[in-house]
Coordinates of C-alpha atoms in Angstrom, one line a residue:
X295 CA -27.5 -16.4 -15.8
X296 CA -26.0 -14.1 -12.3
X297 CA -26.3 -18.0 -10.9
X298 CA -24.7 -19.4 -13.2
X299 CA -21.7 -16.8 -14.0
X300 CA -21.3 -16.2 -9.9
X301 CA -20.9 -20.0 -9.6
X302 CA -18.1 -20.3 -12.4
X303 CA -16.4 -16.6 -11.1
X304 CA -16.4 -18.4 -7.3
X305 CA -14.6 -21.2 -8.2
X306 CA -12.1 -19.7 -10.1
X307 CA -11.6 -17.1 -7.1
X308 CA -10.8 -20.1 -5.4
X309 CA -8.4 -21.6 -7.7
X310 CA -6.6 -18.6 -7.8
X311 CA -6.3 -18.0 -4.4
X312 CA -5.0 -21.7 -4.2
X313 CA -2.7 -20.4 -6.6
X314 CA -1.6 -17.4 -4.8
X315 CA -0.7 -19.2 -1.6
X316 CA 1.7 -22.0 -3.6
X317 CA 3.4 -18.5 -4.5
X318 CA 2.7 -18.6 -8.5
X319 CA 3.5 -15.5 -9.9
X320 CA 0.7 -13.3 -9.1
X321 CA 0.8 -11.2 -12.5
X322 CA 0.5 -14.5 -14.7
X323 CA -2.4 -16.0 -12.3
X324 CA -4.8 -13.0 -12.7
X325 CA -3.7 -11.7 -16.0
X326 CA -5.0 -15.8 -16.8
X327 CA -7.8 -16.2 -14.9
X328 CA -9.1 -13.0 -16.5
X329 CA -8.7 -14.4 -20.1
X330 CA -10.6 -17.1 -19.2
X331 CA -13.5 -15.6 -17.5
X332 CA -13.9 -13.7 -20.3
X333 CA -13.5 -16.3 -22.5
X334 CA -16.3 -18.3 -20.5
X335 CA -18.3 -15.0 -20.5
X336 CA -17.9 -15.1 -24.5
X337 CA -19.0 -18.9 -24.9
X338 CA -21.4 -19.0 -22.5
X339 CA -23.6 -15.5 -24.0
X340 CA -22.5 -13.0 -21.1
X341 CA -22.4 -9.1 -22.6
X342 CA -18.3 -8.7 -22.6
X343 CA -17.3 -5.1 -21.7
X344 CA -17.9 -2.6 -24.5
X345 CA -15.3 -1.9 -26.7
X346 CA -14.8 1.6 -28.7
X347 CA -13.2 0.0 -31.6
X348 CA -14.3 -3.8 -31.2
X349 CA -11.9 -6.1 -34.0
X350 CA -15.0 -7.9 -35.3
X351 CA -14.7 -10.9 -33.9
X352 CA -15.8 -11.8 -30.0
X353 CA -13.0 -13.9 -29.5
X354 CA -10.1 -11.4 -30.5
X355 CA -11.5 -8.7 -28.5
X356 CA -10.5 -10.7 -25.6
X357 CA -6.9 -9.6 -25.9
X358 CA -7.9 -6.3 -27.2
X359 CA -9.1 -5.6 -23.6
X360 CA -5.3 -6.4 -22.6
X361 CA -3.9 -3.7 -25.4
X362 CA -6.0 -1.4 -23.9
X363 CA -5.5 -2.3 -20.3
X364 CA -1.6 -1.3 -20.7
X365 CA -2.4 1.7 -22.6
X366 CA -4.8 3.5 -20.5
X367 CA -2.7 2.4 -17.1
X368 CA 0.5 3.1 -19.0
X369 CA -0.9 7.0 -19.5
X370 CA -3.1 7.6 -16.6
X371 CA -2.1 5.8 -13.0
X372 CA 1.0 3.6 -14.5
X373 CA 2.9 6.9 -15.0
X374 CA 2.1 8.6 -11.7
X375 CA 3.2 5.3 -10.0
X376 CA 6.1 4.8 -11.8
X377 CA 7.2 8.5 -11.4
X378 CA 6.4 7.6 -7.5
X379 CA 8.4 4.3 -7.6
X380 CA 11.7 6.5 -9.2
X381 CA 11.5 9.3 -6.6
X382 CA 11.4 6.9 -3.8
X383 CA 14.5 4.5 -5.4
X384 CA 16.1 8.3 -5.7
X385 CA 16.1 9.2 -2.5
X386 CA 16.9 5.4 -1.0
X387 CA 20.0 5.5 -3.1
X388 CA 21.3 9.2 -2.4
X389 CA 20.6 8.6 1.4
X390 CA 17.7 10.7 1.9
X391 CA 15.7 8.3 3.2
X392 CA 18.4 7.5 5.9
X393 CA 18.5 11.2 6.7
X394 CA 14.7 11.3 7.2
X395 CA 14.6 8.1 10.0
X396 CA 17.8 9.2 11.1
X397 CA 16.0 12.2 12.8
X398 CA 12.9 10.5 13.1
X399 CA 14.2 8.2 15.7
X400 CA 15.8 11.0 17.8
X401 CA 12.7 12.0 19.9
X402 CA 12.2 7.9 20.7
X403 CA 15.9 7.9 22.5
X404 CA 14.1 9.9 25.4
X405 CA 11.8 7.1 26.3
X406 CA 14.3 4.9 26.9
X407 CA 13.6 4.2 30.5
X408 CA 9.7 2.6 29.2
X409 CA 10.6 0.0 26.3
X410 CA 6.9 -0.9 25.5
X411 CA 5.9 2.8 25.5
X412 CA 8.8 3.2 22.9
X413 CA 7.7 0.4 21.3
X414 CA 4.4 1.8 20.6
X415 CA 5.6 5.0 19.8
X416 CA 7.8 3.2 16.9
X417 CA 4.4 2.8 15.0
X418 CA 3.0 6.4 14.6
X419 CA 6.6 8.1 13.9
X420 CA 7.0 4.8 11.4
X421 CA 3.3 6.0 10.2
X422 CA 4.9 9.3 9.3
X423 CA 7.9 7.7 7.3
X424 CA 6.2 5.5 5.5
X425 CA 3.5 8.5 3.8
X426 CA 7.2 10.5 3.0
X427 CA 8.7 7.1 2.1
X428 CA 6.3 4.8 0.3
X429 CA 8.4 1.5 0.2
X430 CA 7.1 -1.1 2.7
X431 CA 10.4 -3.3 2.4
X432 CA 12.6 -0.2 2.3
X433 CA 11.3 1.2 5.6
X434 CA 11.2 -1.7 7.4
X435 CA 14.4 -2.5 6.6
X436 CA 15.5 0.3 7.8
X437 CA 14.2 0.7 10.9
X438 CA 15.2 -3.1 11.5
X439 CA 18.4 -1.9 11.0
X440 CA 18.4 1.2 13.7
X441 CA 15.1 0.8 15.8
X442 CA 15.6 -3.0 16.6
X443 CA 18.6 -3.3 18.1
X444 CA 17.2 0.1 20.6
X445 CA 14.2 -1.9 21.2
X446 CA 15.8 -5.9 22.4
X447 CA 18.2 -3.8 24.4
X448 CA 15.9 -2.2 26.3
X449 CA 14.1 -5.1 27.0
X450 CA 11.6 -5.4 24.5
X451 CA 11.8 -9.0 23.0
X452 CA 13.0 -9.6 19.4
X453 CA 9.3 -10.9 18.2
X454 CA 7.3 -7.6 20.0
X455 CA 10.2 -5.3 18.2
X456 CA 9.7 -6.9 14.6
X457 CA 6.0 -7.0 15.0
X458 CA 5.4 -3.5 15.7
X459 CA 8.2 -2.4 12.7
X460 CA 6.3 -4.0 10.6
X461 CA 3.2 -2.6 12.0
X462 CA 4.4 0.9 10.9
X463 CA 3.7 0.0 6.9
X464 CA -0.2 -0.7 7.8
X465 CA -1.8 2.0 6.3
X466 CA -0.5 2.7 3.2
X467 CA -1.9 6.2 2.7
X468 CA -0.4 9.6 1.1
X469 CA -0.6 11.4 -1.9
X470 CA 2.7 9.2 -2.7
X471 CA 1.0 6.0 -2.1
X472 CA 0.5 3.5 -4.9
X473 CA -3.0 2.6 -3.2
X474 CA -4.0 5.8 -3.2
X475 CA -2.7 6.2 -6.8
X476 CA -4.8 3.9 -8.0
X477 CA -7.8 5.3 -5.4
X478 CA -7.9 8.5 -6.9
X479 CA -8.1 7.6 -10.5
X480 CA -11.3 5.1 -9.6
X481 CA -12.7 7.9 -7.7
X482 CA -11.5 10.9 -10.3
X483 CA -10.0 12.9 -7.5
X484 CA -6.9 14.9 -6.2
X485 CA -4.5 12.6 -4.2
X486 CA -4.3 15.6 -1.4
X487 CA -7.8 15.7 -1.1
X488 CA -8.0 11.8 -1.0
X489 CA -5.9 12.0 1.9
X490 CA -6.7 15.0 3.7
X491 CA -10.2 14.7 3.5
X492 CA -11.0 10.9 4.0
X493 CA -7.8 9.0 5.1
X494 CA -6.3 11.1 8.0
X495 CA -9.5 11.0 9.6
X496 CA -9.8 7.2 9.5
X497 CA -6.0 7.0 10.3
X498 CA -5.7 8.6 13.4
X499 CA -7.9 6.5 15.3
X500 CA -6.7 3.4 13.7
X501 CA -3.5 4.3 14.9
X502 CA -3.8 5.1 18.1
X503 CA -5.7 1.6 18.3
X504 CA -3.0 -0.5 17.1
X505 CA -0.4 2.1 19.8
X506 CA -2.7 0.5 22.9
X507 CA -3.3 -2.9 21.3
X508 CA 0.3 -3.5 20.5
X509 CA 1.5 -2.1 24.1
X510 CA -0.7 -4.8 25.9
X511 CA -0.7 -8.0 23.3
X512 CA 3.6 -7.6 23.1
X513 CA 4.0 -7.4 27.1
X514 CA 1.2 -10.1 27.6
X515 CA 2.8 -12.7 25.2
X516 CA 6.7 -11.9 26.4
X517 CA 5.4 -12.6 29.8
X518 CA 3.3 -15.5 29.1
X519 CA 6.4 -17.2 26.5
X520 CA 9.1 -15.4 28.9
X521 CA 10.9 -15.1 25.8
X522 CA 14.4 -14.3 26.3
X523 CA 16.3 -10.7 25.3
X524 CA 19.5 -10.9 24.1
X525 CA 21.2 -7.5 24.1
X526 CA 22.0 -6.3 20.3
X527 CA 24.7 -4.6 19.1
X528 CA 23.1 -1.4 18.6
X529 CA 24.2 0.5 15.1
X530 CA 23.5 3.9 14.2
X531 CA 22.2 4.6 10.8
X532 CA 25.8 5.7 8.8
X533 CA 24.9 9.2 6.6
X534 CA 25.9 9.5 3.4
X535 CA 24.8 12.7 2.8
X536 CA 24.1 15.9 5.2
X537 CA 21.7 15.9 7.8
X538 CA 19.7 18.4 5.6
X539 CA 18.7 16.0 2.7
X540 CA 16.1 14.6 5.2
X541 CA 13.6 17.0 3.7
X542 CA 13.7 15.8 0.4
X543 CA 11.5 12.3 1.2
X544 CA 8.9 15.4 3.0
X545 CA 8.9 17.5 -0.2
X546 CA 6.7 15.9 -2.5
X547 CA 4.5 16.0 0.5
X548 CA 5.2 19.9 1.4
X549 CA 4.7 21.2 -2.8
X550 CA 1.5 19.1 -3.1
X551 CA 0.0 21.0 0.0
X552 CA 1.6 24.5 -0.9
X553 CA -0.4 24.0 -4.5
X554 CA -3.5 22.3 -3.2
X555 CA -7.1 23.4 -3.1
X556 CA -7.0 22.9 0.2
X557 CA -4.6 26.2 1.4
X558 CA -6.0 28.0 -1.6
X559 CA -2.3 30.2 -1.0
X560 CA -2.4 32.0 -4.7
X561 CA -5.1 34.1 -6.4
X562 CA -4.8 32.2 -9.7
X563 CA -4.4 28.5 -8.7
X564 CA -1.6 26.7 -10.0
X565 CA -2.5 23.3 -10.6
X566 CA 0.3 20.6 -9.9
X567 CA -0.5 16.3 -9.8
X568 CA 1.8 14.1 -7.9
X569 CA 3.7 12.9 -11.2
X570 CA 4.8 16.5 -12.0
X571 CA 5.6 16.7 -8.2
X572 CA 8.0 13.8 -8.3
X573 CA 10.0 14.9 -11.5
X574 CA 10.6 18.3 -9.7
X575 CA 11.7 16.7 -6.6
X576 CA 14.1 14.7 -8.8
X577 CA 15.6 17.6 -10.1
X578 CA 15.3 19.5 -6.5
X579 CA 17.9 16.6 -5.6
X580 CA 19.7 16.4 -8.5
X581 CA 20.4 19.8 -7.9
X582 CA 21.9 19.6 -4.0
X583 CA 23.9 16.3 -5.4
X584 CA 25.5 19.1 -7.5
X585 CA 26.2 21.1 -4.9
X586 CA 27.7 18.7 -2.3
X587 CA 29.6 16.9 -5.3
X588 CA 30.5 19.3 -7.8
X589 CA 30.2 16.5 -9.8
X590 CA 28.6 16.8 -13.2
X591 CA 29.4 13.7 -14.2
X592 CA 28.4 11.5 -11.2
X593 CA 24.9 13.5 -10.8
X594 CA 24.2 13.0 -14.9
X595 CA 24.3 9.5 -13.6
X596 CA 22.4 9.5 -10.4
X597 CA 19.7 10.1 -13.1
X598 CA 19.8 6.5 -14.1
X599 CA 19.0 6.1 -10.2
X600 CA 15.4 7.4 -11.2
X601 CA 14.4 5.9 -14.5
X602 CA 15.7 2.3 -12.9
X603 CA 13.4 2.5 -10.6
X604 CA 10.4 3.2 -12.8
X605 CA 11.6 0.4 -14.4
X606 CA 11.1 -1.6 -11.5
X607 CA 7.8 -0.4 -10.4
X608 CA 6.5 -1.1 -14.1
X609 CA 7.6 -4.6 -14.4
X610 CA 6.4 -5.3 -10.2
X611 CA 3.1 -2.9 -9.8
X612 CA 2.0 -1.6 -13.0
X613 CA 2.0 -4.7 -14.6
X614 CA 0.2 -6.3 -11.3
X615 CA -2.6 -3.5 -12.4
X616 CA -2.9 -4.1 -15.9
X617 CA -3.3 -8.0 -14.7
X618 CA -5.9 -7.0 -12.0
X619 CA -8.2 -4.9 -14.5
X620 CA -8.5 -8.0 -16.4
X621 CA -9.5 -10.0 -13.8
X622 CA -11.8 -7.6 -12.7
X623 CA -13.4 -7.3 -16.0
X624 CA -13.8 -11.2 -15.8
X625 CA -15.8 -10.9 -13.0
X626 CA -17.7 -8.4 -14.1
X627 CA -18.6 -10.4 -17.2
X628 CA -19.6 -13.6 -15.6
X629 CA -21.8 -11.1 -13.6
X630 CA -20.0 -11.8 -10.5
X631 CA -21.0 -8.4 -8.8
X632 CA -24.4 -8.8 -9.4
X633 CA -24.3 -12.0 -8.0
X634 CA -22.8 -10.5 -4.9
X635 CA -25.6 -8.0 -4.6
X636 CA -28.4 -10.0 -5.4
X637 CA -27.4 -12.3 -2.9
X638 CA -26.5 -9.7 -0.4
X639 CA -29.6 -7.7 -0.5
X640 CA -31.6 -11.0 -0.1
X641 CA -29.9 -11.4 3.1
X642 CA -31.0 -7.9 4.4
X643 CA -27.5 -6.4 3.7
X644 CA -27.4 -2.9 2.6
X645 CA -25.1 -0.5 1.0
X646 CA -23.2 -0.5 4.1
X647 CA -23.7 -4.1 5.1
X648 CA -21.9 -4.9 1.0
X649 CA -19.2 -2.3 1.9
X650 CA -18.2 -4.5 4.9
X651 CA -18.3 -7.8 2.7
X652 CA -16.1 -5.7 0.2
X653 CA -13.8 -4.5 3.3
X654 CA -13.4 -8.2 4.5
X655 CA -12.6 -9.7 1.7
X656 CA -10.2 -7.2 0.8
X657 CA -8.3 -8.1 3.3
X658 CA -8.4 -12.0 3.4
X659 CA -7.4 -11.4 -0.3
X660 CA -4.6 -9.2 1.1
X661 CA -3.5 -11.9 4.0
X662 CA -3.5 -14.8 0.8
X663 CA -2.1 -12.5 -1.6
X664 CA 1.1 -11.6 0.8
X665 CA 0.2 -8.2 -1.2
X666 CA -1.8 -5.4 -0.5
X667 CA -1.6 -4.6 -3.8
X668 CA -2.4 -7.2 -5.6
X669 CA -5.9 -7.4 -3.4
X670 CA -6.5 -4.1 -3.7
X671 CA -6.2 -3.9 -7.5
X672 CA -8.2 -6.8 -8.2
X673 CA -10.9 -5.3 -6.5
X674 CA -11.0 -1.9 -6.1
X675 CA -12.4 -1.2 -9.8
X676 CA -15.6 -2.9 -9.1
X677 CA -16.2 0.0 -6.8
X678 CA -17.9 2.2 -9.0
X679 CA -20.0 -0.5 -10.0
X680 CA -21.5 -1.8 -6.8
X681 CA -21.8 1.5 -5.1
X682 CA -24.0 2.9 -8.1
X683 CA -26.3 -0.2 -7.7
X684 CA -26.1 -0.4 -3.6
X685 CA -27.0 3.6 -3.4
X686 CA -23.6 4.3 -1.5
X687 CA -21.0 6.5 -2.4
X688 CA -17.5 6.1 -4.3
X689 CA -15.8 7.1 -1.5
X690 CA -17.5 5.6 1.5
X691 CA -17.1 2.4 0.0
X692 CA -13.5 2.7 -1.3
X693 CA -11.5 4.1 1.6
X694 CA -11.9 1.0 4.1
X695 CA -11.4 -1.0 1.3
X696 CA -7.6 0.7 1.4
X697 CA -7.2 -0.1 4.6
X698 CA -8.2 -3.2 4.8
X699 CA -5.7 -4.4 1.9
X700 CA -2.6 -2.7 3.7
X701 CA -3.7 -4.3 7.3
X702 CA -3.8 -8.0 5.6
X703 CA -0.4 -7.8 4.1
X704 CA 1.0 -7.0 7.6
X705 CA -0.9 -10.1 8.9
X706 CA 0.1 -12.2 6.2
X707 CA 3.3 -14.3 6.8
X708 CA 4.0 -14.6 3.0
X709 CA 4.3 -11.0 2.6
X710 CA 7.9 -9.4 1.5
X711 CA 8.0 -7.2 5.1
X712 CA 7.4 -10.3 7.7
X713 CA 9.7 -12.3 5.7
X714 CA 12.4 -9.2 5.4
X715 CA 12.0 -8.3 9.2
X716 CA 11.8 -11.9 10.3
X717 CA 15.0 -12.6 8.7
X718 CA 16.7 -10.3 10.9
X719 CA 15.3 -10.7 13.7
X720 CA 16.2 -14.5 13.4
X721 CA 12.0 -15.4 14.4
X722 CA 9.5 -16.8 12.5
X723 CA 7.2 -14.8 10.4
X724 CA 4.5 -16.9 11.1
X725 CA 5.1 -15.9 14.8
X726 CA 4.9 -11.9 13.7
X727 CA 1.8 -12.0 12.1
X728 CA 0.5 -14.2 14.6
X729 CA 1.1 -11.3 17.2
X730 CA -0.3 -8.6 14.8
X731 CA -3.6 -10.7 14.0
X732 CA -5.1 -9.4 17.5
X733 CA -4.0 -6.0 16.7
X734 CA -4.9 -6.1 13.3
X735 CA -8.6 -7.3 14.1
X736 CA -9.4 -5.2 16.3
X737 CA -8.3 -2.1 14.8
X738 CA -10.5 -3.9 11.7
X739 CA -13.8 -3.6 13.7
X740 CA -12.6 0.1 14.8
X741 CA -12.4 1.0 11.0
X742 CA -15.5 -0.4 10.6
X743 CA -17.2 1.1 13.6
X744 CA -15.6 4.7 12.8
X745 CA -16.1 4.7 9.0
X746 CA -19.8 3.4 9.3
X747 CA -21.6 4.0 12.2
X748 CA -20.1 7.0 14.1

């Protein structure tokens, strides 16, 4: 029967993938190819996933798993992501955002007179944006926008500069991640702890990896291809709003920590989550609107601002979940994962040695997908299964398994920030992930190495 079901689960893996890559819609292919796993799990005898209220009938509970899919995302992790996905369309909209990068980028201007160093520095202040601003295309964008034209100007050519922009949305970590959204609910832990306690100390490392990779691979290949620099008209980012609303994108950040278990600040703890913290912040902004504006009126309707974009992130991420959970519970029923651990085990392989499998093909999913997401999703719930049969924990299994899914995306050339930061630069965005795939691989054995073995 695992023969059997692994075989049938394989193949549609691959049809799906071949799916993925013609660019079908990726919410329709594994919202499908769940149904009909399950549906083959169903005919062929396979135990189907238990239901609480099962209708009676085998072949209707099939779409009673996608009832319950939306309403258990729709309450848990759907909300906090969508509460995420509003803030950030807030603050993009009222110019925080802009604020935030605007003083970012200030401390780069004195390492003008070393253009690769700058460069390289780009990533780890980028880094730092992207955990206060969780929107991949947004930052880019924007740093296309003001760090590019710095960076051709100073010699720095137009490939190296989009390479390492996009390089700065590789790790998509935070308490306002939707990764680590979705991490935290598998794991049934506090997105602060989540990143305090496990990411940071995988991050730091991985990012000064990719600062030295970058910084050698970029001056290597503009040598080697003497690729030309044209000088850029260089553009300061325009502020719509004071200098001061740059620490609205850090406050979400700055309440989670002040409340956390971590710090421990008050005698009776007050508990906060991440989706409370976003409404407040909301309201924190709503409120300075007020006061710059002394408009009633136009703030009542920067409030549409917010429930647009959890709009948005519904109909783009949280229904990509609700997709993913069924295509993991396919696999799951054609016994797919214990196919995998059978075999892997048979091999000599570990808990460790099935962690790495996971990690890789997270991120070929990832580099196929064009979507960190969409990889990550699809198989991050099987996490608690394998790691309760391969005697690892939750957690040690799970975190590289984040990384690996935000490091494919910035390899792949199908993915929404090549494409975007390719466009401006005027270069091919099979050219930019070509120049992050060294960077890229070997910070992937560093992960590995540093997660695993030291």
């Amino acid at each position: 029967m695992i023969l059997t079901g692994s075989l049938i689960a394989i193949f549609i893996i691959i049809i799906v993938a071949k799916l993925l890559i013609s660019k079908y819609n990726a919410q329709a292919v594994l919202l499908f190819s769940g149904l009909l796993m399950l549906l083959l799990a169903f005919l062929f005898g396979f135990e189907l996933p238990v239901l609480e209220k099962p209708t009676g009938s085998g072949f209707l509970d099939i779409f009673e798993y996608i009832k319950i899919a939306f309403s258990e995302t729709n309450a848990n992790v759907g909300l906090l992501i969508m509460a995420i996905g509003g803030f950030v369309a807030f603050i993009e909209k009222n110019g925080a955002s802009d604020a935030l990068v605007y003083l970012a980028l200030k401390p780069l201007s004195l390492m003008k007179k070393y253009p690769y160093i700058l460069a390289s520095l780009v990533i780890p202040i980028g880094q730092f944006l992207f955990i206060c601003i969780p929107s991949a295309a947004g930052l880019s964008l924007l740093l296309m926008a003001s760090m590019f034209p710095i960076m051709v100007n100073l010699g720095v050519s137009k490939l190296s500069a989009a390479s390492v922009i996009t390089a700065t949305t590789a790790f998509g970590v935070g308490p306002a991640s939707v990764i680590t959204a979705r991490s935290v609910k598998i794991l049934d832990t506090t997105a602060v702890s989540h990143f305090f306690n496990n990411q940071i100390s995988l991050m730091i490392p991985l990012t000064i990896t990719l600062m030295v990779t970058f910084f050698y691979v970029n001056k290597y290949f503009d040598k080697k291809e003497k690729a030309e620099i044209a000088p850029i008209e260089e553009k300061e980012i325009e502020l719509k709003v004071p200098v001061y609303y740059a620490i609205l994108p850090v406050l979400p950040l700055i309440i989670l920590l002040v409340f956390s278990e971590i710090f421990s600040f008050f005698e009776n703890p007050i508990h906060i989550d991440t989706t409370t913290v976003m409404i407040i912040c909301v309201f924190i902004g709503l409120l300075m609107d007020l006061i710059r504006t002394r408009s009633v009126k136009l703030v009542f309707e920067s409030i549409q601002i917010f429930f647009n974009g959890m709009g948005d992130i519904f109909k783009s991420v949280v229904t990509l979940i609700i997709a993913a959970e069924m295509f993991s519970k396919g696999l799951i029923s054609l016994l797919f994962i214990d196919g995998l651990i059978t075999s892997s085990q048979s091999v000599g392989l570990g808990g460790i040695g099935i962690s790495i499998v996971m990690s890789v093909m997270i991120f070929f999913a990832s580099v196929l997908m064009g979507s960190g997401n969409a990889a990550f999703f699809a198989f991050g719930p099987l996490v608690p299964k394998i790691s309760s049969q391969v005697g690892v924990s939750s957690t040690s299994m799970i975190l590289p398994m984040e990384f690996s899914a935000s490091m494919g995306r910035t390899v792949s050339p199908i993915s929404g920030v090549l494409i975007a930061s390719a466009n401006i630069a005027k270069v091919s965005p099979f050219d930019i992930a070509k120049r992050n795939a060294i960077p890229f691989g070997i910070a992937f054995f560093v992960m590995i190495i540093v997660h695993f073995i030291l």
